[in-house]
PDB file of C-alpha atoms in Angstrom:
ATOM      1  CA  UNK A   1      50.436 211.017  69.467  1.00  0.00           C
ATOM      2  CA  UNK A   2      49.563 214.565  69.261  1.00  0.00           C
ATOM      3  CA  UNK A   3      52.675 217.506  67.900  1.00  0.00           C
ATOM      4  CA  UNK A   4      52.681 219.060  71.206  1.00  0.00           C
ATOM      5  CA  UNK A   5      53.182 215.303  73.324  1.00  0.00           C
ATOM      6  CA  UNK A   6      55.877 214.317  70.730  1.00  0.00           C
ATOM      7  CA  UNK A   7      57.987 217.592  71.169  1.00  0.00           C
ATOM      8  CA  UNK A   8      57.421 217.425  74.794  1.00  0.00           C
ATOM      9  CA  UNK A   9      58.995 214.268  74.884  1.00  0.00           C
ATOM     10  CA  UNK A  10      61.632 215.393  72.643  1.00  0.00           C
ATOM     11  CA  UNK A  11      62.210 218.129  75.358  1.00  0.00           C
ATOM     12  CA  UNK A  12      62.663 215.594  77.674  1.00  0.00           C
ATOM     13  CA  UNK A  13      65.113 213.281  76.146  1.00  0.00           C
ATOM     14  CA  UNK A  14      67.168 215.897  75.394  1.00  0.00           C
ATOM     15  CA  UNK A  15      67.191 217.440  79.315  1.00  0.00           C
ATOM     16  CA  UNK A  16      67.830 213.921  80.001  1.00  0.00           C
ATOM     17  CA  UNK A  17      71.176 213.526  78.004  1.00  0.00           C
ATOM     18  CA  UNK A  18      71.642 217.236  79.272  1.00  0.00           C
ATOM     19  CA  UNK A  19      72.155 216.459  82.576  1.00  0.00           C
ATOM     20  CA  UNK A  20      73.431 212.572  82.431  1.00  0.00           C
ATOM     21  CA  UNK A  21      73.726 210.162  85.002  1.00  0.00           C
ATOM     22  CA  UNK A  22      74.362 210.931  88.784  1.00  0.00           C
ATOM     23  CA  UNK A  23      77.558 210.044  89.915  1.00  0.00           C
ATOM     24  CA  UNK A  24      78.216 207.069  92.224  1.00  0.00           C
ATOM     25  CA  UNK A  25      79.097 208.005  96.046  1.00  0.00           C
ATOM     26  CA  UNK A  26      82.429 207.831  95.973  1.00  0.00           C
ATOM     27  CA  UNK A  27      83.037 207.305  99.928  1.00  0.00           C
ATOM     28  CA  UNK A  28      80.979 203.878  99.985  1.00  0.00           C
ATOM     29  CA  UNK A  29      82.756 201.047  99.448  1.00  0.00           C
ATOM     30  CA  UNK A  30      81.777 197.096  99.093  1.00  0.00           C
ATOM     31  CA  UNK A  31      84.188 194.132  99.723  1.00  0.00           C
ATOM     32  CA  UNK A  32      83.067 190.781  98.400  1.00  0.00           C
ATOM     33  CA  UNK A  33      84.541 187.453  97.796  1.00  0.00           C
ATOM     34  CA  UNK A  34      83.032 183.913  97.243  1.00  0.00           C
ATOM     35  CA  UNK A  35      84.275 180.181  96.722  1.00  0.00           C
ATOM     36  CA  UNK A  36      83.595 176.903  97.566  1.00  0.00           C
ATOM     37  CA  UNK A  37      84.555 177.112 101.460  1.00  0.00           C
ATOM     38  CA  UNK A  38      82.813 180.617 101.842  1.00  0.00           C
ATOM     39  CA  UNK A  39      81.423 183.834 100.712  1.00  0.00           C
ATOM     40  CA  UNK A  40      81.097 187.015 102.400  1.00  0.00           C
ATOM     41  CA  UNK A  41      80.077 191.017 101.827  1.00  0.00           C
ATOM     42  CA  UNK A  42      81.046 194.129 103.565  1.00  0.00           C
ATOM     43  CA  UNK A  43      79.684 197.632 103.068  1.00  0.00           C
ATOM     44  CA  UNK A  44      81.836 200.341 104.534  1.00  0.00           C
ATOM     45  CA  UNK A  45      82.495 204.111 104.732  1.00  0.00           C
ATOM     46  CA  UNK A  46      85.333 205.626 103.446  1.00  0.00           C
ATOM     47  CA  UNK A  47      84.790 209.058 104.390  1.00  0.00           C
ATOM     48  CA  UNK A  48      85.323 208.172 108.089  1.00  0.00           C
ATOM     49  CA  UNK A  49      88.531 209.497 109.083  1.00  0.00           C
ATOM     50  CA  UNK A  50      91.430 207.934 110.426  1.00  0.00           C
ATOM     51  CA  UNK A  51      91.876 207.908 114.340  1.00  0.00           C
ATOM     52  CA  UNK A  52      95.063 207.199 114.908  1.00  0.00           C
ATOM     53  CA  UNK A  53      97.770 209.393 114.115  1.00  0.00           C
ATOM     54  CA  UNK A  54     100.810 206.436 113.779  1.00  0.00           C
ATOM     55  CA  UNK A  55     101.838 205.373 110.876  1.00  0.00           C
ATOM     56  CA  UNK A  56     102.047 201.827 111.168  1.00  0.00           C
ATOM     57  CA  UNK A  57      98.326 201.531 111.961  1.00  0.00           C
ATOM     58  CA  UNK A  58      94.827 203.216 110.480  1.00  0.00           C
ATOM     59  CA  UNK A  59      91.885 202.984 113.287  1.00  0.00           C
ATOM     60  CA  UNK A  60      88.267 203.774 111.015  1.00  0.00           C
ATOM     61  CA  UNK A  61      85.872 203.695 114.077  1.00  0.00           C
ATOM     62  CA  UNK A  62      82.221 202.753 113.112  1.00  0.00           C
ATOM     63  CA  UNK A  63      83.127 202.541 109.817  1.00  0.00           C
ATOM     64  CA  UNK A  64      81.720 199.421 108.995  1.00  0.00           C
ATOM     65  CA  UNK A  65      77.664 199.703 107.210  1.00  0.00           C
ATOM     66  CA  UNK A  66      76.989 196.064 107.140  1.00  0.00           C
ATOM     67  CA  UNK A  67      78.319 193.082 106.637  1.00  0.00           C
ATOM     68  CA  UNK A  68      76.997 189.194 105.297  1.00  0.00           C
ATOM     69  CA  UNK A  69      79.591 186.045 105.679  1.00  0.00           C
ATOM     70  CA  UNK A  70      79.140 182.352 105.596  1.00  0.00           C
ATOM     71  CA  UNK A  71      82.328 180.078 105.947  1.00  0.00           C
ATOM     72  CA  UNK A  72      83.286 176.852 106.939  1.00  0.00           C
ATOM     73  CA  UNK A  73      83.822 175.584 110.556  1.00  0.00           C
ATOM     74  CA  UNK A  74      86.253 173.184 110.636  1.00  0.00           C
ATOM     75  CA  UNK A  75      85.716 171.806 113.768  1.00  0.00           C
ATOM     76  CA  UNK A  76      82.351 170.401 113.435  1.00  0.00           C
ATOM     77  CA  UNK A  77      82.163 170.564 109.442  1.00  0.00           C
ATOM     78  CA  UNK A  78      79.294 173.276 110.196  1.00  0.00           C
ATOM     79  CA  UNK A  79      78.587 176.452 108.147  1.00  0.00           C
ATOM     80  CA  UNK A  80      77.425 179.356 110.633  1.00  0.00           C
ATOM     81  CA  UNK A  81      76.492 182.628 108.456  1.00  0.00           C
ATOM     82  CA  UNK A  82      77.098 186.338 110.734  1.00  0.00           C
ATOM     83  CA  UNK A  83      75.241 189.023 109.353  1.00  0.00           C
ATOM     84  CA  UNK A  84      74.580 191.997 110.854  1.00  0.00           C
ATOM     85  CA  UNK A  85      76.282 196.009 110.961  1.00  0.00           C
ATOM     86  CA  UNK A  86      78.246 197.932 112.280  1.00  0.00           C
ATOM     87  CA  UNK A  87      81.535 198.143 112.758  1.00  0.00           C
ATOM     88  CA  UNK A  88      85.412 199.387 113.044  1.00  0.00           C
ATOM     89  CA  UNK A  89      87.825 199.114 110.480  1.00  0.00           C
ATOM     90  CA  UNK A  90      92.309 198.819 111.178  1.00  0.00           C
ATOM     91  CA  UNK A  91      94.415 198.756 109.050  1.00  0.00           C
ATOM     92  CA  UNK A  92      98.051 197.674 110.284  1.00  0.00           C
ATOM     93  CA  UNK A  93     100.564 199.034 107.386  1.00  0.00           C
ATOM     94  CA  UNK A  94     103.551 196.352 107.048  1.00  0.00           C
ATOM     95  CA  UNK A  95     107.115 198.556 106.686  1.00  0.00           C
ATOM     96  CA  UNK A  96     108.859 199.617 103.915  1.00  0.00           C
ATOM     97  CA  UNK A  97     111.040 196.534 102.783  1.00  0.00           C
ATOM     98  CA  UNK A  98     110.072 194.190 105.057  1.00  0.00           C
ATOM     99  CA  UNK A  99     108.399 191.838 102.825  1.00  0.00           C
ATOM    100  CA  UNK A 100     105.272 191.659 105.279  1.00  0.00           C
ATOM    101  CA  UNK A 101     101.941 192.539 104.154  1.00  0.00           C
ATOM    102  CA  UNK A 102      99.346 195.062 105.131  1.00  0.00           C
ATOM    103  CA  UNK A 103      96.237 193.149 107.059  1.00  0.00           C
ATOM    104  CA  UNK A 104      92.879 194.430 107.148  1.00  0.00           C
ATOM    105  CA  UNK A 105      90.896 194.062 110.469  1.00  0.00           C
ATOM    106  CA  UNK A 106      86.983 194.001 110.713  1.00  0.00           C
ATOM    107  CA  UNK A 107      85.937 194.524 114.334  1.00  0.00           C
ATOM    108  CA  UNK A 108      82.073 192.853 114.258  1.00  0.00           C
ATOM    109  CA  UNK A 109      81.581 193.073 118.192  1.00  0.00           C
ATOM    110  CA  UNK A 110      79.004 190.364 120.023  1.00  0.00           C
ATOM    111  CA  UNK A 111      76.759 189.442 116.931  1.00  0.00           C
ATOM    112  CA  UNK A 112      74.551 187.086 119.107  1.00  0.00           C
ATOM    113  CA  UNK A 113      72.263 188.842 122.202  1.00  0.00           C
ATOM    114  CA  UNK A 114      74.029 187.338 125.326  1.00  0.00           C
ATOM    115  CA  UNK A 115      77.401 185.937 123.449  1.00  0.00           C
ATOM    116  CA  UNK A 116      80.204 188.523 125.112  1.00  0.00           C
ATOM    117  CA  UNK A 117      82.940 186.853 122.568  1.00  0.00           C
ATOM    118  CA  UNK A 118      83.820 189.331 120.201  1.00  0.00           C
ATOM    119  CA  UNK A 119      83.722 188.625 116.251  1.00  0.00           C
ATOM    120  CA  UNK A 120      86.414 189.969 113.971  1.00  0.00           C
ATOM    121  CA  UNK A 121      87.466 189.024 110.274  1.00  0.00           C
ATOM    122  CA  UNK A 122      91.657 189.476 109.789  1.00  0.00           C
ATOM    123  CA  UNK A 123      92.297 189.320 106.336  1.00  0.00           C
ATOM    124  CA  UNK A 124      95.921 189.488 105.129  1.00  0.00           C
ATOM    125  CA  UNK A 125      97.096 190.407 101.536  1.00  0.00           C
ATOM    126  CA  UNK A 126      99.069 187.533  99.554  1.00  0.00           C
ATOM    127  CA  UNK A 127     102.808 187.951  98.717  1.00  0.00           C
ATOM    128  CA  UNK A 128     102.176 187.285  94.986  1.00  0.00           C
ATOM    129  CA  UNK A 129      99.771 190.328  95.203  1.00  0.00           C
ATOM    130  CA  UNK A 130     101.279 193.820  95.609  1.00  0.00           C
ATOM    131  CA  UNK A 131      99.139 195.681  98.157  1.00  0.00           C
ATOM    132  CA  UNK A 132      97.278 198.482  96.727  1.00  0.00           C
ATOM    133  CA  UNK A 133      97.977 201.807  97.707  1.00  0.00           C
ATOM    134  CA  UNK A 134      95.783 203.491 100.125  1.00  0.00           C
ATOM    135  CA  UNK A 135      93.799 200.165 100.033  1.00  0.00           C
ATOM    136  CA  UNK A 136      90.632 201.005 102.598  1.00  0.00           C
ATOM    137  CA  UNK A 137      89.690 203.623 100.092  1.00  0.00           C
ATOM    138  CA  UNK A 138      90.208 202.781  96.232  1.00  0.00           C
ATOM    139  CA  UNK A 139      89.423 199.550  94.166  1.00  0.00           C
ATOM    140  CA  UNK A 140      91.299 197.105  93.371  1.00  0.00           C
ATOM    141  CA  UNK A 141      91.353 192.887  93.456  1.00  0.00           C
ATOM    142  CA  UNK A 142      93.429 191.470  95.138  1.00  0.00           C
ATOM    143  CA  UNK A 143      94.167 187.393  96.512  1.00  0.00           C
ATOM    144  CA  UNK A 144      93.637 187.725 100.451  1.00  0.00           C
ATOM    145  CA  UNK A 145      93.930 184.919 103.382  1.00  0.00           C
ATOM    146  CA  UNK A 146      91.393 185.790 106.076  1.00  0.00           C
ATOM    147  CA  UNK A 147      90.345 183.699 108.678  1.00  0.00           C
ATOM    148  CA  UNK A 148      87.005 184.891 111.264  1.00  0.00           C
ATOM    149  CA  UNK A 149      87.733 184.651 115.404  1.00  0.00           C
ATOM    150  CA  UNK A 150      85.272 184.771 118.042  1.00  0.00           C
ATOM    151  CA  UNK A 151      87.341 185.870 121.296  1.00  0.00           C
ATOM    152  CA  UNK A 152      90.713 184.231 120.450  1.00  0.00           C
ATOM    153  CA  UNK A 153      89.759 181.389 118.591  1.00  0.00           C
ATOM    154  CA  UNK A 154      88.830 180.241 114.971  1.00  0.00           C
ATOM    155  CA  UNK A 155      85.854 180.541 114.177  1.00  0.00           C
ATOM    156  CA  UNK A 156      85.138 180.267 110.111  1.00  0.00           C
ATOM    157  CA  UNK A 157      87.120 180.730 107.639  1.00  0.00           C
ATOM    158  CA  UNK A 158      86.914 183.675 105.302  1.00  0.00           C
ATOM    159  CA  UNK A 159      89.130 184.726 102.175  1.00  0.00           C
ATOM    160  CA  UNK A 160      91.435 182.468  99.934  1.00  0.00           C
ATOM    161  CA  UNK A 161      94.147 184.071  98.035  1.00  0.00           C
ATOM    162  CA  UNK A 162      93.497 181.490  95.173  1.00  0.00           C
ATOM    163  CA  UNK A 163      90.093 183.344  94.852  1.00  0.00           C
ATOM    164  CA  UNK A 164      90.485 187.214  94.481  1.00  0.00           C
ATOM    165  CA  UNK A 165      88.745 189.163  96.546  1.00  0.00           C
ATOM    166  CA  UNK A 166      86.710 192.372  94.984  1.00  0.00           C
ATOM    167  CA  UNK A 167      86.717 195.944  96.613  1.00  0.00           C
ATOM    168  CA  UNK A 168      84.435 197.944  94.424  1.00  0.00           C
ATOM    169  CA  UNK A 169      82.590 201.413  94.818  1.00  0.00           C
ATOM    170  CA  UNK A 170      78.655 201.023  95.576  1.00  0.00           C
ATOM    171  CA  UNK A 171      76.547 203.277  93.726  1.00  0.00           C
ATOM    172  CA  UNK A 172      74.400 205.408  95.366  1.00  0.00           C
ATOM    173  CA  UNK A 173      70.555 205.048  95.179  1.00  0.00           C
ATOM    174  CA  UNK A 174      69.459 208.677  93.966  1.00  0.00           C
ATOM    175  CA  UNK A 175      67.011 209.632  91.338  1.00  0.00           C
ATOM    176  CA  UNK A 176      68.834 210.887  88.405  1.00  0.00           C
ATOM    177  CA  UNK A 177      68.180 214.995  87.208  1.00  0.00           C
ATOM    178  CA  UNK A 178      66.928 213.596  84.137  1.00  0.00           C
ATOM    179  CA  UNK A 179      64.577 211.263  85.465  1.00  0.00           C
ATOM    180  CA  UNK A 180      62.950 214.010  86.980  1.00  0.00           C
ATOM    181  CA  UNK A 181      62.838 216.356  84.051  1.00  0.00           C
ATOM    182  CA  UNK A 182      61.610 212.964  81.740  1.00  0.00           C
ATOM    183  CA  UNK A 183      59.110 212.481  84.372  1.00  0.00           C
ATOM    184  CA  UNK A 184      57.943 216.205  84.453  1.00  0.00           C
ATOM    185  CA  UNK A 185      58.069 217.847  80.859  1.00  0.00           C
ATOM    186  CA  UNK A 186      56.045 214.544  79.775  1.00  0.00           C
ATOM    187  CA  UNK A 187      53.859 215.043  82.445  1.00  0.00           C
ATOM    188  CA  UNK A 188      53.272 218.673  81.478  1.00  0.00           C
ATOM    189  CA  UNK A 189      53.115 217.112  77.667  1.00  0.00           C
ATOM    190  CA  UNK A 190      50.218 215.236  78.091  1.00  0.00           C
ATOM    191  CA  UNK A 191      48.432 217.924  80.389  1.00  0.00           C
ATOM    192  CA  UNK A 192      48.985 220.655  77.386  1.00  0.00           C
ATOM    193  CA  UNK A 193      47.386 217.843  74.646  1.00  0.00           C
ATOM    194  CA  UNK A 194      44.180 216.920  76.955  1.00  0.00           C
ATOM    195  CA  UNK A 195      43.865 220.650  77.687  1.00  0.00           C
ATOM    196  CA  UNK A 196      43.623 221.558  73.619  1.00  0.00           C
ATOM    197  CA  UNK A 197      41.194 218.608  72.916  1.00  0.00           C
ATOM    198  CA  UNK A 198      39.245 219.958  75.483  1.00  0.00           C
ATOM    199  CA  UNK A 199      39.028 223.738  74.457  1.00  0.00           C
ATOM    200  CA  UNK A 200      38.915 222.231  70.375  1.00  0.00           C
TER     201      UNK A 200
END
């Protein structure tokens, strides 16, 4: 390796550390959870702002990105998987002192072309866990009960407070500065060496 390739590398390391790592998105948030009787994702949008102005109830309209769940049927022993996106978020915010606990409603709509039954998950937090502040929008793990309904009846089932349920901050997806400037100053590096080998 030639002096001027090894200090353009050098160059580039150091830009690298320079400008660190990009921060993740902090509006995009993923809930998972997973056990024997099912397992299920959902990507959602934090920055979407609340539509109704009570405050007993948040409304996040089309908040949902996409969404992945397989549960149990317990009619017919079946395991149906809905995937698909899209989606509203409500949040109905128990009282002060009432002992009740916030639930979490995803609206999925008609997931099947021709099915007019609406899909939604309600998932409810468990007593033993104190509900998060602000819950829709920070992390945290928590033990939920959720259950999925199509139209007004059950449908599969979805969390179990004995297995916690994960709501974590997805990274974004964007090149990092220093990528870039690794990419480019040994780019340049290697252009500078050929160039002198050339005119030696």
């Amino acid at each position: 390796m030639t002096t001027t390739l090894k200090r353009a590398c050098a160059i580039a390391l150091a830009s690298s550390a320079l400008w660190g790592a990009h921060p993740a998105r902090a509006d995009i948030f993923s809930l998972d959870w997973g056990y024997r009787w099912s397992v299920g994702q959902i990507r959602h949008d934090t920055s979407v702002a609340d539509s109704d102005p009570s405050a007993a109830r948040d409304v996040y309209t089309n908040s949902i990105l996409d969404f992945d769940l397989q549960g149990l049927r317990v009619s017919n022993f079946t395991f149906p998987r809905l995937q698909g996106a899209g989606g509203t978020i409500v949040v109905d915010n128990a009282a002060p002192g009432s002992g009740a606990a916030d639930t979490i409603t995803f609206l999925f709509g008609a997931l099947v072309p021709g099915d007019s039954a609406a899909y939604r998950l309600v998932a409810t937090f468990d007593p033993e866990y104190p509900t998060p502040p602000n819950a829709i929008d920070q992390p945290w793990v928590a033990g939920l009960s959720g259950m999925v309904y199509r139209g007004d009846q059950e449908f599969i089932l979805g969390m179990s407070p004995g297995y916690p349920t994960r709501h974590e901050r997805v990274a974004a997806p964007v090149p990092e500065p220093g990528t870039w400037a690794l990419f480019g100053l040994g780019l340049a590096g290697i252009t500078a060496a050929r160039w002198r080998r050339r005119a030696a």
